Coordinates of C-alpha atoms in Angstrom, one line a residue:
M1 CA 11.6 -17.2 7.1
Q2 CA 13.1 -14.2 5.4
V3 CA 15.6 -13.7 2.4
E4 CA 17.8 -10.4 1.7
K5 CA 16.3 -9.4 -1.7
I6 CA 14.4 -11.0 -4.4
D7 CA 14.9 -11.5 -8.0
P8 CA 14.9 -8.4 -10.5
I9 CA 11.3 -7.6 -11.3
R10 CA 10.4 -6.2 -15.2
I11 CA 8.4 -3.6 -16.0
K12 CA 7.7 -3.9 -19.9
F13 CA 6.1 -1.0 -21.8
E14 CA 4.7 -2.0 -25.5
G15 CA 2.9 -0.2 -28.8
L16 CA 2.7 3.4 -29.7
D17 CA 6.7 4.7 -29.0
A18 CA 7.5 2.0 -26.8
D19 CA 8.1 -0.2 -29.9
R20 CA 10.1 2.4 -31.6
H21 CA 12.5 1.5 -27.9
L22 CA 11.6 5.3 -26.6
V23 CA 8.7 6.2 -23.7
E24 CA 7.7 9.9 -23.3
L25 CA 10.1 11.1 -19.8
E26 CA 7.6 12.8 -17.7
P27 CA 4.5 9.8 -18.0
L28 CA 7.7 7.6 -18.1
A29 CA 9.4 9.3 -14.5
L30 CA 5.7 9.2 -12.7
S31 CA 4.7 5.7 -14.1
L32 CA 8.7 4.1 -12.3
R33 CA 7.8 6.8 -9.2
G34 CA 4.5 4.9 -8.7
A35 CA 6.1 0.9 -9.6
S36 CA 8.2 2.2 -7.0
K37 CA 6.0 2.7 -4.4
L38 CA 3.8 -0.8 -5.6
I39 CA 6.7 -2.4 -6.1
A40 CA 8.5 -1.7 -2.8
S41 CA 5.9 -2.1 -0.7
G42 CA 4.7 -5.8 -2.1
G43 CA 8.7 -6.2 -1.3
Q44 CA 7.9 -5.3 2.3
V45 CA 5.4 -7.7 2.5
A46 CA 7.8 -10.4 1.0
L47 CA 11.4 -9.6 2.5
I48 CA 10.3 -8.6 6.3
G49 CA 7.0 -10.1 6.2
R50 CA 4.7 -7.0 7.5
Y51 CA 3.0 -4.4 6.1
S52 CA 3.1 -0.7 6.8
K53 CA 2.7 2.2 4.3
R54 CA 4.8 5.0 6.6
D55 CA 7.5 2.8 7.0
V56 CA 7.9 1.2 3.5
G57 CA 10.7 3.6 2.7
N58 CA 12.5 2.6 6.1
S59 CA 12.8 -1.2 5.6
V60 CA 13.1 -1.7 1.3
R61 CA 14.9 -0.8 -1.5
V62 CA 14.0 -0.4 -4.7
Y63 CA 16.3 0.3 -7.7
A64 CA 16.8 0.5 -11.5
L65 CA 19.1 -1.8 -12.8
P66 CA 20.7 -1.0 -16.3
P67 CA 18.4 -0.6 -19.1
Q68 CA 18.3 -3.8 -21.8
P69 CA 19.2 -2.7 -25.3
G70 CA 16.2 -3.3 -28.3
S71 CA 13.5 -3.1 -26.1
Y72 CA 11.7 -0.8 -23.7
D73 CA 11.6 -3.0 -20.4
I74 CA 12.9 -1.3 -17.4
W75 CA 14.5 -4.1 -14.7
V76 CA 13.5 -3.3 -10.7
H77 CA 15.8 -4.6 -8.1
V78 CA 15.1 -5.0 -4.4
E79 CA 16.2 -5.6 -0.9
A80 CA 16.0 -5.6 2.4
G81 CA 16.7 -1.5 3.8
L82 CA 19.2 -0.7 6.5
G83 CA 18.3 -1.1 10.1
L84 CA 16.3 -3.8 12.2
A85 CA 14.3 -5.2 9.2
A86 CA 17.8 -5.9 7.3
T87 CA 19.4 -7.4 10.9
A88 CA 16.5 -9.7 11.1
V89 CA 17.4 -11.5 7.7
V90 CA 19.0 -15.4 9.1
P91 CA 21.9 -17.0 6.5
L92 CA 19.8 -19.8 4.6
L93 CA 21.3 -22.7 3.3
P94 CA 21.8 -22.4 -0.4
Y95 CA 19.2 -24.0 -1.9
I96 CA 16.7 -23.5 0.8
D97 CA 17.7 -19.8 -0.4
V98 CA 16.8 -20.4 -3.7
A99 CA 13.4 -21.2 -3.2
V100 CA 12.6 -19.2 -0.2
R101 CA 13.7 -16.2 -2.8
T102 CA 11.6 -17.5 -5.8
A103 CA 8.4 -17.5 -3.7
A104 CA 9.4 -13.9 -2.3
T105 CA 9.5 -12.7 -5.9
K106 CA 6.3 -14.4 -6.7
A107 CA 4.7 -13.0 -3.9
T108 CA 5.9 -9.2 -4.9
E109 CA 4.6 -9.6 -8.4
A110 CA 1.7 -11.3 -7.3
L111 CA 0.8 -8.5 -4.8
V112 CA 1.7 -5.5 -7.4
N113 CA -0.3 -7.4 -9.7
A114 CA -3.4 -7.9 -7.6
T115 CA -3.8 -4.2 -6.6
I116 CA -3.3 -3.0 -10.0
A117 CA -6.6 -5.6 -11.1
R118 CA -8.2 -4.4 -8.0
W119 CA -7.9 -1.0 -9.3
A120 CA -8.4 -1.6 -12.6
N121 CA -11.9 -3.1 -11.7
R122 CA -10.4 -6.7 -13.5
P123 CA -11.9 -9.0 -10.0
K124 CA -10.7 -12.3 -12.0
E125 CA -7.2 -11.1 -12.5
M126 CA -7.2 -10.0 -8.7
D127 CA -8.5 -13.1 -7.1
A128 CA -5.6 -14.9 -9.5
A129 CA -2.8 -12.7 -8.4
T130 CA -4.1 -12.6 -4.7
T131 CA -4.1 -16.6 -4.8
V132 CA -0.2 -16.7 -6.0
A133 CA 0.5 -13.8 -3.5
V134 CA -1.3 -15.9 -0.4
T135 CA 0.3 -19.2 -1.8
A136 CA 3.7 -17.9 -2.1
L137 CA 3.1 -16.3 1.5
Q138 CA 2.2 -19.4 3.1
E139 CA 5.5 -21.2 1.5
M140 CA 7.4 -18.4 3.2
G141 CA 5.8 -19.2 6.8
H142 CA 2.7 -16.5 7.2
T143 CA -0.6 -18.4 7.7
T144 CA -3.4 -18.2 5.0
R145 CA -5.1 -15.1 7.6
A146 CA -1.7 -12.8 7.6
A147 CA -1.5 -12.9 3.9
M148 CA -4.6 -12.3 3.2
Q149 CA -5.0 -9.2 5.2
M150 CA -1.4 -7.7 4.6
A151 CA -2.8 -8.1 0.0
E152 CA -6.1 -6.6 0.9
R153 CA -4.6 -4.0 3.3
L154 CA -1.9 -3.4 0.4
A155 CA -4.4 -2.7 -2.6
L156 CA -6.7 -0.9 -0.3
S157 CA -3.7 1.9 0.2
N158 CA -2.1 2.5 -3.0
H159 CA -4.5 3.5 -5.4
A160 CA -2.1 6.4 -5.9
G161 CA 0.5 4.6 -7.2
V162 CA -1.3 2.4 -9.4
K163 CA -2.7 5.6 -10.7
M164 CA 0.8 6.7 -11.3
L165 CA 2.4 3.6 -12.5
V166 CA -0.2 3.4 -15.6
N167 CA 0.4 6.8 -17.0
P168 CA 2.3 6.8 -20.1
I169 CA -0.5 3.9 -21.5
G170 CA -2.5 5.7 -24.1
T171 CA 0.2 8.6 -24.6
S172 CA 3.4 7.1 -25.1
A173 CA 2.6 3.2 -24.7
Q174 CA -0.6 0.8 -25.2
T175 CA 0.2 -1.2 -22.4
L176 CA 2.2 -2.3 -19.2
Q177 CA 3.2 -5.4 -17.8
V178 CA 4.8 -5.9 -14.0
G179 CA 6.2 -9.3 -13.5
H180 CA 5.5 -12.8 -15.3
S181 CA 2.4 -14.3 -15.9
E182 CA 3.0 -17.2 -14.0
S183 CA 3.0 -14.4 -10.6
G184 CA -0.3 -12.9 -12.1
A185 CA 0.8 -10.3 -14.1
F186 CA -1.0 -9.1 -17.4
P187 CA -0.8 -6.4 -19.7
V188 CA -3.0 -3.1 -18.3
T189 CA -4.9 -1.6 -21.6
E190 CA -6.1 1.8 -21.7
T191 CA -9.6 1.0 -20.8
D192 CA -7.8 -0.2 -17.5
R193 CA -6.5 3.1 -17.5
A194 CA -10.0 5.2 -17.7
E195 CA -11.1 2.5 -14.5
I196 CA -8.3 3.3 -12.8
E197 CA -8.4 6.8 -12.8
K198 CA -12.2 7.5 -11.5
V199 CA -11.8 9.3 -8.5
E200 CA -13.2 6.9 -5.1
P201 CA -15.7 8.0 -3.2
I202 CA -15.2 8.9 0.6
E203 CA -15.8 6.4 2.3
I204 CA -17.9 6.0 5.6
G205 CA -17.7 3.2 8.0
A206 CA -20.3 1.8 10.5
E207 CA -19.9 3.6 13.9
K208 CA -18.0 1.7 16.4
E209 CA -16.0 1.9 19.9
M210 CA -12.3 3.0 19.6
T211 CA -9.7 3.6 22.4
V212 CA -7.7 7.0 20.9
S213 CA -5.4 9.2 22.7
I214 CA -6.5 12.7 22.1
S215 CA -3.5 15.2 21.1
E216 CA -5.2 18.4 20.0
L217 CA -8.1 19.7 21.5
D218 CA -10.5 22.6 19.9
L219 CA -13.9 23.3 21.9
V220 CA -14.4 25.9 19.6
T221 CA -14.3 24.1 16.2
K222 CA -14.7 20.4 17.9
T223 CA -11.4 19.3 16.0
C224 CA -8.8 16.9 17.3
K225 CA -6.2 15.4 16.4
V226 CA -6.0 11.7 18.0
S227 CA -4.1 8.7 18.1
I228 CA -5.3 4.6 17.6
V229 CA -4.3 2.6 20.4
G230 CA -3.5 -0.5 18.8
D231 CA -2.9 0.8 15.3
D232 CA -0.2 -0.8 14.0
Q233 CA 1.5 2.6 13.9
P234 CA 1.2 3.9 17.1
N235 CA 2.7 8.0 16.0
R236 CA 0.4 8.6 13.3
R237 CA -1.9 11.4 14.2
V238 CA -6.0 11.7 12.5
S239 CA -8.0 14.1 12.3
G240 CA -11.6 14.4 13.7
I241 CA -14.4 16.6 15.0
V242 CA -16.3 16.1 18.0
T243 CA -20.4 15.6 17.1
D244 CA -21.0 15.2 21.2
P245 CA -22.5 18.2 22.5
L246 CA -21.1 17.2 25.8
L247 CA -17.9 18.6 24.7
S248 CA -19.6 22.3 25.4
V249 CA -19.4 21.4 29.0
P250 CA -16.9 22.3 31.2
N251 CA -15.0 19.3 33.4
N252 CA -16.2 16.7 30.1
P253 CA -14.5 13.6 29.6
Y254 CA -12.6 14.8 26.3
S255 CA -10.8 17.3 28.1
T256 CA -10.3 15.3 30.8
A257 CA -9.1 13.0 28.8
F258 CA -7.2 15.7 26.5
D259 CA -5.7 17.4 29.9
K260 CA -4.2 13.9 31.6
Q261 CA -3.1 12.7 28.4
I262 CA -5.1 9.2 28.9
P263 CA -6.7 7.1 26.0
I264 CA -10.5 7.2 26.1
V265 CA -12.7 4.7 24.3
V266 CA -15.5 6.9 22.0
K267 CA -18.3 6.3 19.8
C268 CA -17.5 7.6 16.4
K269 CA -17.4 7.0 12.6
P270 CA -14.1 6.4 10.6
Q271 CA -13.9 8.2 6.6
Y272 CA -11.3 5.9 4.9
S273 CA -9.0 6.7 2.1
E274 CA -7.4 4.3 0.4
G275 CA -7.8 1.7 3.6
E276 CA -6.7 4.2 5.6
I277 CA -8.3 6.0 9.0
D278 CA -7.7 9.2 7.7
R279 CA -10.5 10.9 10.3
V280 CA -13.3 10.4 12.9
F281 CA -16.2 11.5 13.7
I282 CA -16.6 11.2 17.6
S283 CA -20.7 11.2 18.2
D284 CA -20.1 9.7 22.0
A285 CA -18.1 8.9 25.2
V286 CA -17.8 5.1 26.5

């Protein structure tokens, strides 16, 4: 069940300059850019029913509404973008449309706040927001498993957006909050900002078998570019390093797969960045 748009979402700044109805422009610009990334990601899940980081901008539009007088609140409007995503939306009866839009709004806000809480190292708030998001997505027809997977992937892949969002905290505002407390929203503080801005260590996954298509292969540097077969972003290519000494043997499985442009099953350790595989270390051909 899908709708074309959700109810407006409030980004509220409080304390320091914000109490004088001011926020420094450069931190604000970065914050709104981060908010756009986060809210668009949550909106893609709620409106389109899937999460694809590379396709967020094509499937969802995020707009700023006119500023409200006497505050430093920014209201954001989100709707499905043009193209197939928008045409997939079917007309609903008025009372159904209101109920689904309410669920979609709650899911979007909760997904954003679960992501913020994940990087702020606030597990209690993360669990609460995730529960709200999953319940709202279930009301829209998603299974519990699918909702949990989308929430987890969205949170892991949006560290950069959260870091931009909190930029004014501590310099031009004491706190900010995205959405309503009923959707898991909470005031993000300077302590949270310090936690969010910590450098995330490189994450290397356990060795696993993957089917890949090799689009570039350098026999001297032993580097390559591969597409992962079965990835929900089939055109995405990631860098790789082949540590298997077999690569230097003529007519080896890697060069053969590259020359014939056929998939090959390999043993590799993936390297993750913000929840996405960004490099693979290939040790063997299966």
